[in-house]
Amino acid sequence: MGNLCCCIQVDQSTVAIRERFGKFDDVLQPGCHFLPWCLGSQLAGHLSLRVQQLDVRCETKTKDNVFVNVVASIQYRALANQASDAFYKLTNTKGQIQAYVFDVIRASVPRLNLDDVFEQKNEIAKAVEDELEKAMSTYGYEIVQTLIVDIEPDEHVKRAMNEINAAARLRLAANEKAEAEKILQIKRAEGEAESKYLSGLGIARQRQAIVDGLRDSVLGFSENVPGTSAKDVMDMVLVTQYFDTLKEIGAASKTSAVFIPHGPGAVRDVASQIREGLLQASSVS
């Protein structure tokens, strides 16, 4: 009905290309326009000004000979002030963009190792965007943004990378565990050494206290009982210690049987043996 009335409607975010007798005449903006077809005017087509997206999957090889699929997402749109160039200069816009993306990616990725490709994907996207901006601006298109959305190595390569990463983490965990066990052993040894040192100090002090007590007992007994010598006092102390030892052996529930000579003469023999041992130790020192 619009064509019969020589009127057309152009939708929002769209422009129309008007020709007269097959030659470009004007770019029609959104709204209603008079198109006298009887005077040779005709509508050549419409051009969307909306942002469009093209996903390009490109297979290439890295510097370390790993084949990867790089997926680039290109967001572009036609410029309203260059609508005629965008409409007439290109017959396949998506094919043109795809060709430039292939060219840049296959020139950039082979110079990088696989790990560097993942680290420098933003630099690759910037290189693609710069090349597309320079090429497509002459055709009336603007490159809004370029993203490298995915880098897909071969499945076997991904599995190998995961195994390498897992092995490295297990090795690190083993080293940390060994270091922790080493620290525990060192601390345990230090604790045992400190415990033995303190135990030795306690025993030494105990023996010193026993010696001091015996000395005081001998001196006190000699002074209070006339006619006794230090030898008599030591014999009595040794006999007392002897009976205390027998008492402790008999009182213990898990003590094994101990056979020793026992009798009045045996007590004297024990005392003389202990005294002779002390005298020999004193003469040697």
PDB file of C-alpha atoms in Angstrom:
ATOM      1  CA  MET A   1       0.000   0.000   0.000  1.00  0.00           C
ATOM      2  CA  GLY A   2       2.967   2.302   0.762  1.00  0.00           C
ATOM      3  CA  ASN A   3       4.470   1.640  -2.654  1.00  0.00           C
ATOM      4  CA  LEU A   4       1.165   2.517  -4.377  1.00  0.00           C
ATOM      5  CA  CYS A   5       1.100   5.820  -2.479  1.00  0.00           C
ATOM      6  CA  CYS A   6       4.813   6.396  -3.207  1.00  0.00           C
ATOM      7  CA  CYS A   7       5.553   6.379   0.564  1.00  0.00           C
ATOM      8  CA  ILE A   8       7.877   4.096   2.550  1.00  0.00           C
ATOM      9  CA  GLN A   9       8.596   3.623   6.245  1.00  0.00           C
ATOM     10  CA  VAL A  10      12.105   3.306   7.659  1.00  0.00           C
ATOM     11  CA  ASP A  11      12.344   1.692  11.105  1.00  0.00           C
ATOM     12  CA  GLN A  12      14.387   2.942  14.054  1.00  0.00           C
ATOM     13  CA  SER A  13      18.149   2.072  14.031  1.00  0.00           C
ATOM     14  CA  THR A  14      17.858   1.448  10.306  1.00  0.00           C
ATOM     15  CA  VAL A  15      18.554   3.516   7.209  1.00  0.00           C
ATOM     16  CA  ALA A  16      17.269   2.981   3.672  1.00  0.00           C
ATOM     17  CA  ILE A  17      19.199   3.453   0.455  1.00  0.00           C
ATOM     18  CA  ARG A  18      17.309   5.348  -2.290  1.00  0.00           C
ATOM     19  CA  GLU A  19      18.337   5.107  -5.935  1.00  0.00           C
ATOM     20  CA  ARG A  20      17.149   7.005  -8.994  1.00  0.00           C
ATOM     21  CA  PHE A  21      17.309   5.138 -12.262  1.00  0.00           C
ATOM     22  CA  GLY A  22      19.793   2.688 -10.688  1.00  0.00           C
ATOM     23  CA  LYS A  23      22.129   5.319  -9.284  1.00  0.00           C
ATOM     24  CA  PHE A  24      22.628   6.105  -5.595  1.00  0.00           C
ATOM     25  CA  ASP A  25      20.529   9.103  -4.642  1.00  0.00           C
ATOM     26  CA  ASP A  26      20.193   9.443  -0.856  1.00  0.00           C
ATOM     27  CA  VAL A  27      20.242   7.767   2.554  1.00  0.00           C
ATOM     28  CA  LEU A  28      16.809   7.800   4.160  1.00  0.00           C
ATOM     29  CA  GLN A  29      16.726   8.146   7.947  1.00  0.00           C
ATOM     30  CA  PRO A  30      14.076   6.476  10.182  1.00  0.00           C
ATOM     31  CA  GLY A  31      10.571   7.741   9.492  1.00  0.00           C
ATOM     32  CA  CYS A  32       8.178   8.150   6.545  1.00  0.00           C
ATOM     33  CA  HIS A  33       9.565   9.185   3.148  1.00  0.00           C
ATOM     34  CA  PHE A  34       8.087  10.030  -0.271  1.00  0.00           C
ATOM     35  CA  LEU A  35       9.416   7.756  -3.006  1.00  0.00           C
ATOM     36  CA  PRO A  36       8.009   8.661  -6.458  1.00  0.00           C
ATOM     37  CA  TRP A  37       8.656   5.459  -8.318  1.00  0.00           C
ATOM     38  CA  CYS A  38       7.129   6.948 -11.421  1.00  0.00           C
ATOM     39  CA  LEU A  39      10.075   9.407 -11.545  1.00  0.00           C
ATOM     40  CA  GLY A  40      12.653   6.610 -11.376  1.00  0.00           C
ATOM     41  CA  SER A  41      13.090   6.539  -7.581  1.00  0.00           C
ATOM     42  CA  GLN A  42      13.324   3.129  -5.986  1.00  0.00           C
ATOM     43  CA  LEU A  43      14.385   1.555  -2.705  1.00  0.00           C
ATOM     44  CA  ALA A  44      17.684  -0.326  -3.068  1.00  0.00           C
ATOM     45  CA  GLY A  45      17.620  -1.836   0.409  1.00  0.00           C
ATOM     46  CA  HIS A  46      17.913  -1.303   4.145  1.00  0.00           C
ATOM     47  CA  LEU A  47      21.024  -1.145   6.351  1.00  0.00           C
ATOM     48  CA  SER A  48      20.927  -1.841  10.104  1.00  0.00           C
ATOM     49  CA  LEU A  49      22.844   0.522  12.390  1.00  0.00           C
ATOM     50  CA  ARG A  50      22.645  -1.824  15.361  1.00  0.00           C
ATOM     51  CA  VAL A  51      25.730  -3.453  16.882  1.00  0.00           C
ATOM     52  CA  GLN A  52      26.203  -6.911  15.429  1.00  0.00           C
ATOM     53  CA  GLN A  53      28.373  -9.741  16.679  1.00  0.00           C
ATOM     54  CA  LEU A  54      30.377 -12.257  14.703  1.00  0.00           C
ATOM     55  CA  ASP A  55      32.093 -15.229  16.378  1.00  0.00           C
ATOM     56  CA  VAL A  56      35.106 -16.483  14.449  1.00  0.00           C
ATOM     57  CA  ARG A  57      36.792 -19.806  15.234  1.00  0.00           C
ATOM     58  CA  CYS A  58      40.339 -19.997  13.919  1.00  0.00           C
ATOM     59  CA  GLU A  59      42.634 -23.038  14.120  1.00  0.00           C
ATOM     60  CA  THR A  60      46.335 -22.279  14.308  1.00  0.00           C
ATOM     61  CA  LYS A  61      49.608 -23.597  15.744  1.00  0.00           C
ATOM     62  CA  THR A  62      51.687 -22.187  18.573  1.00  0.00           C
ATOM     63  CA  LYS A  63      55.452 -21.780  18.694  1.00  0.00           C
ATOM     64  CA  ASP A  64      55.811 -25.066  20.609  1.00  0.00           C
ATOM     65  CA  ASN A  65      53.825 -26.930  17.909  1.00  0.00           C
ATOM     66  CA  VAL A  66      50.487 -27.221  19.699  1.00  0.00           C
ATOM     67  CA  PHE A  67      47.349 -26.807  17.596  1.00  0.00           C
ATOM     68  CA  VAL A  68      44.700 -24.616  19.213  1.00  0.00           C
ATOM     69  CA  ASN A  69      41.289 -23.228  18.290  1.00  0.00           C
ATOM     70  CA  VAL A  70      41.073 -19.521  19.033  1.00  0.00           C
ATOM     71  CA  VAL A  71      37.537 -18.112  19.237  1.00  0.00           C
ATOM     72  CA  ALA A  72      37.278 -14.362  18.634  1.00  0.00           C
ATOM     73  CA  SER A  73      34.094 -12.355  19.140  1.00  0.00           C
ATOM     74  CA  ILE A  74      33.864  -9.268  16.886  1.00  0.00           C
ATOM     75  CA  GLN A  75      31.283  -6.562  17.668  1.00  0.00           C
ATOM     76  CA  TYR A  76      30.758  -4.101  14.802  1.00  0.00           C
ATOM     77  CA  ARG A  77      28.207  -1.729  13.296  1.00  0.00           C
ATOM     78  CA  ALA A  78      27.646   0.370  10.203  1.00  0.00           C
ATOM     79  CA  LEU A  79      28.252   4.130  10.456  1.00  0.00           C
ATOM     80  CA  ALA A  80      25.240   6.294   9.627  1.00  0.00           C
ATOM     81  CA  ASN A  81      27.380   8.959   7.909  1.00  0.00           C
ATOM     82  CA  GLN A  82      28.998   6.288   5.709  1.00  0.00           C
ATOM     83  CA  ALA A  83      25.924   4.207   5.046  1.00  0.00           C
ATOM     84  CA  SER A  84      26.428   4.317   1.286  1.00  0.00           C
ATOM     85  CA  ASP A  85      29.963   2.896   1.593  1.00  0.00           C
ATOM     86  CA  ALA A  86      28.744   0.149   3.933  1.00  0.00           C
ATOM     87  CA  PHE A  87      25.924  -0.756   1.542  1.00  0.00           C
ATOM     88  CA  TYR A  88      27.756  -0.641  -1.789  1.00  0.00           C
ATOM     89  CA  LYS A  89      31.439  -1.442  -1.110  1.00  0.00           C
ATOM     90  CA  LEU A  90      31.024  -4.849   0.514  1.00  0.00           C
ATOM     91  CA  THR A  91      28.950  -7.788  -0.634  1.00  0.00           C
ATOM     92  CA  ASN A  92      29.890 -10.080   2.297  1.00  0.00           C
ATOM     93  CA  THR A  93      30.724  -8.118   5.430  1.00  0.00           C
ATOM     94  CA  LYS A  94      31.054 -11.141   7.695  1.00  0.00           C
ATOM     95  CA  GLY A  95      33.330 -12.937   5.263  1.00  0.00           C
ATOM     96  CA  GLN A  96      35.568  -9.876   5.027  1.00  0.00           C
ATOM     97  CA  ILE A  97      35.841  -9.552   8.822  1.00  0.00           C
ATOM     98  CA  GLN A  98      36.519 -13.274   9.176  1.00  0.00           C
ATOM     99  CA  ALA A  99      39.373 -13.084   6.653  1.00  0.00           C
ATOM    100  CA  TYR A 100      41.099 -10.273   8.587  1.00  0.00           C
ATOM    101  CA  VAL A 101      40.651 -12.153  11.892  1.00  0.00           C
ATOM    102  CA  PHE A 102      42.235 -15.281  10.409  1.00  0.00           C
ATOM    103  CA  ASP A 103      45.145 -13.253   9.062  1.00  0.00           C
ATOM    104  CA  VAL A 104      45.977 -11.522  12.354  1.00  0.00           C
ATOM    105  CA  ILE A 105      45.534 -14.556  14.604  1.00  0.00           C
ATOM    106  CA  ARG A 106      47.589 -16.822  12.367  1.00  0.00           C
ATOM    107  CA  ALA A 107      50.312 -14.190  12.306  1.00  0.00           C
ATOM    108  CA  SER A 108      50.356 -13.578  16.089  1.00  0.00           C
ATOM    109  CA  VAL A 109      49.822 -16.965  17.757  1.00  0.00           C
ATOM    110  CA  PRO A 110      52.675 -18.879  16.008  1.00  0.00           C
ATOM    111  CA  ARG A 111      55.164 -16.472  17.640  1.00  0.00           C
ATOM    112  CA  LEU A 112      54.010 -17.504  21.146  1.00  0.00           C
ATOM    113  CA  ASN A 113      54.216 -20.646  23.248  1.00  0.00           C
ATOM    114  CA  LEU A 114      50.962 -22.175  24.469  1.00  0.00           C
ATOM    115  CA  ASP A 115      51.234 -20.703  27.980  1.00  0.00           C
ATOM    116  CA  ASP A 116      52.015 -17.270  26.518  1.00  0.00           C
ATOM    117  CA  VAL A 117      48.921 -17.442  24.302  1.00  0.00           C
ATOM    118  CA  PHE A 118      46.728 -17.695  27.401  1.00  0.00           C
ATOM    119  CA  GLU A 119      48.631 -14.896  29.143  1.00  0.00           C
ATOM    120  CA  GLN A 120      48.638 -12.529  26.144  1.00  0.00           C
ATOM    121  CA  LYS A 121      45.121 -13.047  24.787  1.00  0.00           C
ATOM    122  CA  ASN A 122      44.319  -9.372  25.430  1.00  0.00           C
ATOM    123  CA  GLU A 123      47.282  -8.347  23.276  1.00  0.00           C
ATOM    124  CA  ILE A 124      46.070 -10.680  20.503  1.00  0.00           C
ATOM    125  CA  ALA A 125      42.569  -9.183  20.723  1.00  0.00           C
ATOM    126  CA  LYS A 126      44.032  -5.674  20.521  1.00  0.00           C
ATOM    127  CA  ALA A 127      46.039  -6.576  17.421  1.00  0.00           C
ATOM    128  CA  VAL A 128      42.919  -8.000  15.746  1.00  0.00           C
ATOM    129  CA  GLU A 129      40.887  -4.913  16.655  1.00  0.00           C
ATOM    130  CA  ASP A 130      43.519  -2.498  15.334  1.00  0.00           C
ATOM    131  CA  GLU A 131      43.779  -4.338  12.027  1.00  0.00           C
ATOM    132  CA  LEU A 132      40.005  -4.566  11.603  1.00  0.00           C
ATOM    133  CA  GLU A 133      39.487  -0.906  12.525  1.00  0.00           C
ATOM    134  CA  LYS A 134      42.015   0.182   9.954  1.00  0.00           C
ATOM    135  CA  ALA A 135      40.554  -2.032   7.212  1.00  0.00           C
ATOM    136  CA  MET A 136      36.812  -1.761   7.864  1.00  0.00           C
ATOM    137  CA  SER A 137      36.695   2.023   8.391  1.00  0.00           C
ATOM    138  CA  THR A 138      37.150   2.488   4.630  1.00  0.00           C
ATOM    139  CA  TYR A 139      34.007   0.421   4.091  1.00  0.00           C
ATOM    140  CA  GLY A 140      31.837   2.417   6.506  1.00  0.00           C
ATOM    141  CA  TYR A 141      32.018   0.061   9.472  1.00  0.00           C
ATOM    142  CA  GLU A 142      33.138   0.664  13.040  1.00  0.00           C
ATOM    143  CA  ILE A 143      34.701  -2.083  15.175  1.00  0.00           C
ATOM    144  CA  VAL A 144      33.138  -1.619  18.601  1.00  0.00           C
ATOM    145  CA  GLN A 145      35.072  -4.294  20.478  1.00  0.00           C
ATOM    146  CA  THR A 146      37.114  -7.427  19.864  1.00  0.00           C
ATOM    147  CA  LEU A 147      37.357 -10.230  22.434  1.00  0.00           C
ATOM    148  CA  ILE A 148      39.255 -13.500  22.528  1.00  0.00           C
ATOM    149  CA  VAL A 149      36.583 -15.514  24.293  1.00  0.00           C
ATOM    150  CA  ASP A 150      38.160 -18.970  24.201  1.00  0.00           C
ATOM    151  CA  ILE A 151      41.437 -20.780  23.549  1.00  0.00           C
ATOM    152  CA  GLU A 152      40.959 -24.509  23.080  1.00  0.00           C
ATOM    153  CA  PRO A 153      44.019 -26.768  22.824  1.00  0.00           C
ATOM    154  CA  ASP A 154      43.690 -30.378  21.734  1.00  0.00           C
ATOM    155  CA  GLU A 155      41.989 -32.602  24.324  1.00  0.00           C
ATOM    156  CA  HIS A 156      45.159 -34.672  24.855  1.00  0.00           C
ATOM    157  CA  VAL A 157      47.162 -31.493  25.422  1.00  0.00           C
ATOM    158  CA  LYS A 158      44.664 -30.251  28.025  1.00  0.00           C
ATOM    159  CA  ARG A 159      44.792 -33.593  29.820  1.00  0.00           C
ATOM    160  CA  ALA A 160      48.601 -33.506  29.838  1.00  0.00           C
ATOM    161  CA  MET A 161      48.614 -29.934  31.185  1.00  0.00           C
ATOM    162  CA  ASN A 162      46.242 -30.937  33.991  1.00  0.00           C
ATOM    163  CA  GLU A 163      48.437 -33.920  34.870  1.00  0.00           C
ATOM    164  CA  ILE A 164      51.552 -31.717  34.982  1.00  0.00           C
ATOM    165  CA  ASN A 165      49.778 -29.248  37.234  1.00  0.00           C
ATOM    166  CA  ALA A 166      48.502 -32.027  39.509  1.00  0.00           C
ATOM    167  CA  ALA A 167      51.982 -33.588  39.760  1.00  0.00           C
ATOM    168  CA  ALA A 168      53.531 -30.228  40.655  1.00  0.00           C
ATOM    169  CA  ARG A 169      50.956 -29.656  43.393  1.00  0.00           C
ATOM    170  CA  LEU A 170      51.467 -33.171  44.794  1.00  0.00           C
ATOM    171  CA  ARG A 171      55.236 -32.612  44.838  1.00  0.00           C
ATOM    172  CA  LEU A 172      54.776 -29.322  46.670  1.00  0.00           C
ATOM    173  CA  ALA A 173      52.436 -30.964  49.185  1.00  0.00           C
ATOM    174  CA  ALA A 174      54.968 -33.771  49.790  1.00  0.00           C
ATOM    175  CA  ASN A 175      57.753 -31.239  50.380  1.00  0.00           C
ATOM    176  CA  GLU A 176      55.599 -29.295  52.831  1.00  0.00           C
ATOM    177  CA  LYS A 177      54.640 -32.483  54.671  1.00  0.00           C
ATOM    178  CA  ALA A 178      58.284 -33.606  54.915  1.00  0.00           C
ATOM    179  CA  GLU A 179      59.302 -30.175  56.187  1.00  0.00           C
ATOM    180  CA  ALA A 180      56.581 -30.294  58.842  1.00  0.00           C
ATOM    181  CA  GLU A 181      57.687 -33.761  59.977  1.00  0.00           C
ATOM    182  CA  LYS A 182      61.289 -32.548  60.113  1.00  0.00           C
ATOM    183  CA  ILE A 183      60.287 -29.635  62.344  1.00  0.00           C
ATOM    184  CA  LEU A 184      58.315 -31.987  64.629  1.00  0.00           C
ATOM    185  CA  GLN A 185      61.295 -34.337  64.984  1.00  0.00           C
ATOM    186  CA  ILE A 186      63.637 -31.445  65.750  1.00  0.00           C
ATOM    187  CA  LYS A 187      61.276 -30.042  68.360  1.00  0.00           C
ATOM    188  CA  ARG A 188      60.786 -33.508  69.861  1.00  0.00           C
ATOM    189  CA  ALA A 189      64.566 -34.050  70.082  1.00  0.00           C
ATOM    190  CA  GLU A 190      65.045 -30.614  71.628  1.00  0.00           C
ATOM    191  CA  GLY A 191      62.331 -31.400  74.172  1.00  0.00           C
ATOM    192  CA  GLU A 192      63.916 -34.744  75.059  1.00  0.00           C
ATOM    193  CA  ALA A 193      67.361 -33.132  75.423  1.00  0.00           C
ATOM    194  CA  GLU A 194      65.941 -30.433  77.679  1.00  0.00           C
ATOM    195  CA  SER A 195      64.058 -33.054  79.707  1.00  0.00           C
ATOM    196  CA  LYS A 196      67.206 -35.154  80.195  1.00  0.00           C
ATOM    197  CA  TYR A 197      69.220 -32.081  81.133  1.00  0.00           C
ATOM    198  CA  LEU A 198      66.679 -31.078  83.769  1.00  0.00           C
ATOM    199  CA  SER A 199      66.457 -34.671  85.008  1.00  0.00           C
ATOM    200  CA  GLY A 200      70.244 -34.752  85.388  1.00  0.00           C
ATOM    201  CA  LEU A 201      70.172 -31.519  87.350  1.00  0.00           C
ATOM    202  CA  GLY A 202      67.513 -32.974  89.643  1.00  0.00           C
ATOM    203  CA  ILE A 203      69.486 -36.166  90.262  1.00  0.00           C
ATOM    204  CA  ALA A 204      72.674 -34.195  90.940  1.00  0.00           C
ATOM    205  CA  ARG A 205      70.880 -31.964  93.417  1.00  0.00           C
ATOM    206  CA  GLN A 206      69.265 -34.991  95.071  1.00  0.00           C
ATOM    207  CA  ARG A 207      72.622 -36.689  95.542  1.00  0.00           C
ATOM    208  CA  GLN A 208      74.156 -33.483  96.814  1.00  0.00           C
ATOM    209  CA  ALA A 209      71.351 -33.189  99.376  1.00  0.00           C
ATOM    210  CA  ILE A 210      71.900 -36.817 100.456  1.00  0.00           C
ATOM    211  CA  VAL A 211      75.642 -36.218 100.894  1.00  0.00           C
ATOM    212  CA  ASP A 212      74.993 -33.030 102.876  1.00  0.00           C
ATOM    213  CA  GLY A 213      72.463 -34.841 105.086  1.00  0.00           C
ATOM    214  CA  LEU A 214      74.834 -37.739 105.763  1.00  0.00           C
ATOM    215  CA  ARG A 215      77.612 -35.353 106.657  1.00  0.00           C
ATOM    216  CA  ASP A 216      75.414 -33.438 109.070  1.00  0.00           C
ATOM    217  CA  SER A 217      74.162 -36.690 110.610  1.00  0.00           C
ATOM    218  CA  VAL A 218      77.684 -38.034 111.125  1.00  0.00           C
ATOM    219  CA  LEU A 219      78.905 -34.814 112.701  1.00  0.00           C
ATOM    220  CA  GLY A 220      75.857 -34.465 114.931  1.00  0.00           C
ATOM    221  CA  PHE A 221      75.999 -38.092 116.113  1.00  0.00           C
ATOM    222  CA  SER A 222      79.756 -37.865 116.878  1.00  0.00           C
ATOM    223  CA  GLU A 223      79.246 -34.724 118.946  1.00  0.00           C
ATOM    224  CA  ASN A 224      76.237 -35.979 120.919  1.00  0.00           C
ATOM    225  CA  VAL A 225      77.486 -39.538 121.617  1.00  0.00           C
ATOM    226  CA  PRO A 226      80.940 -39.538 123.235  1.00  0.00           C
ATOM    227  CA  GLY A 227      83.356 -42.267 122.244  1.00  0.00           C
ATOM    228  CA  THR A 228      81.943 -42.801 118.712  1.00  0.00           C
ATOM    229  CA  SER A 229      83.924 -42.159 115.623  1.00  0.00           C
ATOM    230  CA  ALA A 230      82.880 -41.214 112.112  1.00  0.00           C
ATOM    231  CA  LYS A 231      83.515 -44.834 111.057  1.00  0.00           C
ATOM    232  CA  ASP A 232      81.005 -46.165 113.589  1.00  0.00           C
ATOM    233  CA  VAL A 233      78.375 -43.698 112.432  1.00  0.00           C
ATOM    234  CA  MET A 234      78.917 -44.630 108.743  1.00  0.00           C
ATOM    235  CA  ASP A 235      78.582 -48.330 109.574  1.00  0.00           C
ATOM    236  CA  MET A 236      75.273 -47.664 111.283  1.00  0.00           C
ATOM    237  CA  VAL A 237      74.011 -45.527 108.379  1.00  0.00           C
ATOM    238  CA  LEU A 238      74.985 -48.218 105.870  1.00  0.00           C
ATOM    239  CA  VAL A 239      73.188 -50.877 107.844  1.00  0.00           C
ATOM    240  CA  THR A 240      70.106 -48.682 108.010  1.00  0.00           C
ATOM    241  CA  GLN A 241      70.209 -48.123 104.229  1.00  0.00           C
ATOM    242  CA  TYR A 242      70.670 -51.860 103.754  1.00  0.00           C
ATOM    243  CA  PHE A 243      67.488 -52.709 105.647  1.00  0.00           C
ATOM    244  CA  ASP A 244      65.550 -49.943 103.903  1.00  0.00           C
ATOM    245  CA  THR A 245      66.563 -51.456 100.584  1.00  0.00           C
ATOM    246  CA  LEU A 246      65.350 -54.899 101.641  1.00  0.00           C
ATOM    247  CA  LYS A 247      62.081 -53.395 102.764  1.00  0.00           C
ATOM    248  CA  GLU A 248      61.517 -51.659  99.390  1.00  0.00           C
ATOM    249  CA  ILE A 249      62.302 -54.833  97.456  1.00  0.00           C
ATOM    250  CA  GLY A 250      59.808 -56.780  99.507  1.00  0.00           C
ATOM    251  CA  ALA A 251      57.091 -54.122  99.249  1.00  0.00           C
ATOM    252  CA  ALA A 252      57.210 -53.833  95.432  1.00  0.00           C
ATOM    253  CA  SER A 253      54.546 -55.947  93.698  1.00  0.00           C
ATOM    254  CA  LYS A 254      56.477 -56.594  90.483  1.00  0.00           C
ATOM    255  CA  THR A 255      59.946 -57.060  91.884  1.00  0.00           C
ATOM    256  CA  SER A 256      61.821 -60.148  90.731  1.00  0.00           C
ATOM    257  CA  ALA A 257      63.439 -62.404  93.321  1.00  0.00           C
ATOM    258  CA  VAL A 258      66.869 -61.178  94.486  1.00  0.00           C
ATOM    259  CA  PHE A 259      69.146 -63.603  96.377  1.00  0.00           C
ATOM    260  CA  ILE A 260      71.767 -61.969  98.574  1.00  0.00           C
ATOM    261  CA  PRO A 261      73.694 -63.319 101.572  1.00  0.00           C
ATOM    262  CA  HIS A 262      71.950 -62.333 104.780  1.00  0.00           C
ATOM    263  CA  GLY A 263      73.109 -62.615 108.320  1.00  0.00           C
ATOM    264  CA  PRO A 264      74.998 -60.671 111.001  1.00  0.00           C
ATOM    265  CA  GLY A 265      78.271 -61.304 109.232  1.00  0.00           C
ATOM    266  CA  ALA A 266      76.789 -60.450 105.864  1.00  0.00           C
ATOM    267  CA  VAL A 267      75.793 -57.008 107.081  1.00  0.00           C
ATOM    268  CA  ARG A 268      79.350 -56.363 108.197  1.00  0.00           C
ATOM    269  CA  ASP A 269      80.676 -57.609 104.865  1.00  0.00           C
ATOM    270  CA  VAL A 270      78.347 -55.305 102.956  1.00  0.00           C
ATOM    271  CA  ALA A 271      79.437 -52.334 105.049  1.00  0.00           C
ATOM    272  CA  SER A 272      83.110 -53.104 104.597  1.00  0.00           C
ATOM    273  CA  GLN A 273      82.676 -53.578 100.837  1.00  0.00           C
ATOM    274  CA  ILE A 274      80.913 -50.254 100.442  1.00  0.00           C
ATOM    275  CA  ARG A 275      83.509 -48.491 102.591  1.00  0.00           C
ATOM    276  CA  GLU A 276      86.392 -50.012 100.679  1.00  0.00           C
ATOM    277  CA  GLY A 277      84.765 -48.975  97.405  1.00  0.00           C
ATOM    278  CA  LEU A 278      84.466 -45.400  98.602  1.00  0.00           C
ATOM    279  CA  LEU A 279      88.054 -45.346  99.817  1.00  0.00           C
ATOM    280  CA  GLN A 280      89.323 -46.754  96.491  1.00  0.00           C
ATOM    281  CA  ALA A 281      87.357 -44.140  94.582  1.00  0.00           C
ATOM    282  CA  SER A 282      88.825 -41.403  96.763  1.00  0.00           C
ATOM    283  CA  SER A 283      92.388 -42.649  96.276  1.00  0.00           C
ATOM    284  CA  VAL A 284      91.940 -42.876  92.484  1.00  0.00           C
ATOM    285  CA  SER A 285      90.509 -39.367  92.215  1.00  0.00           C
TER     286      SER A 285
END
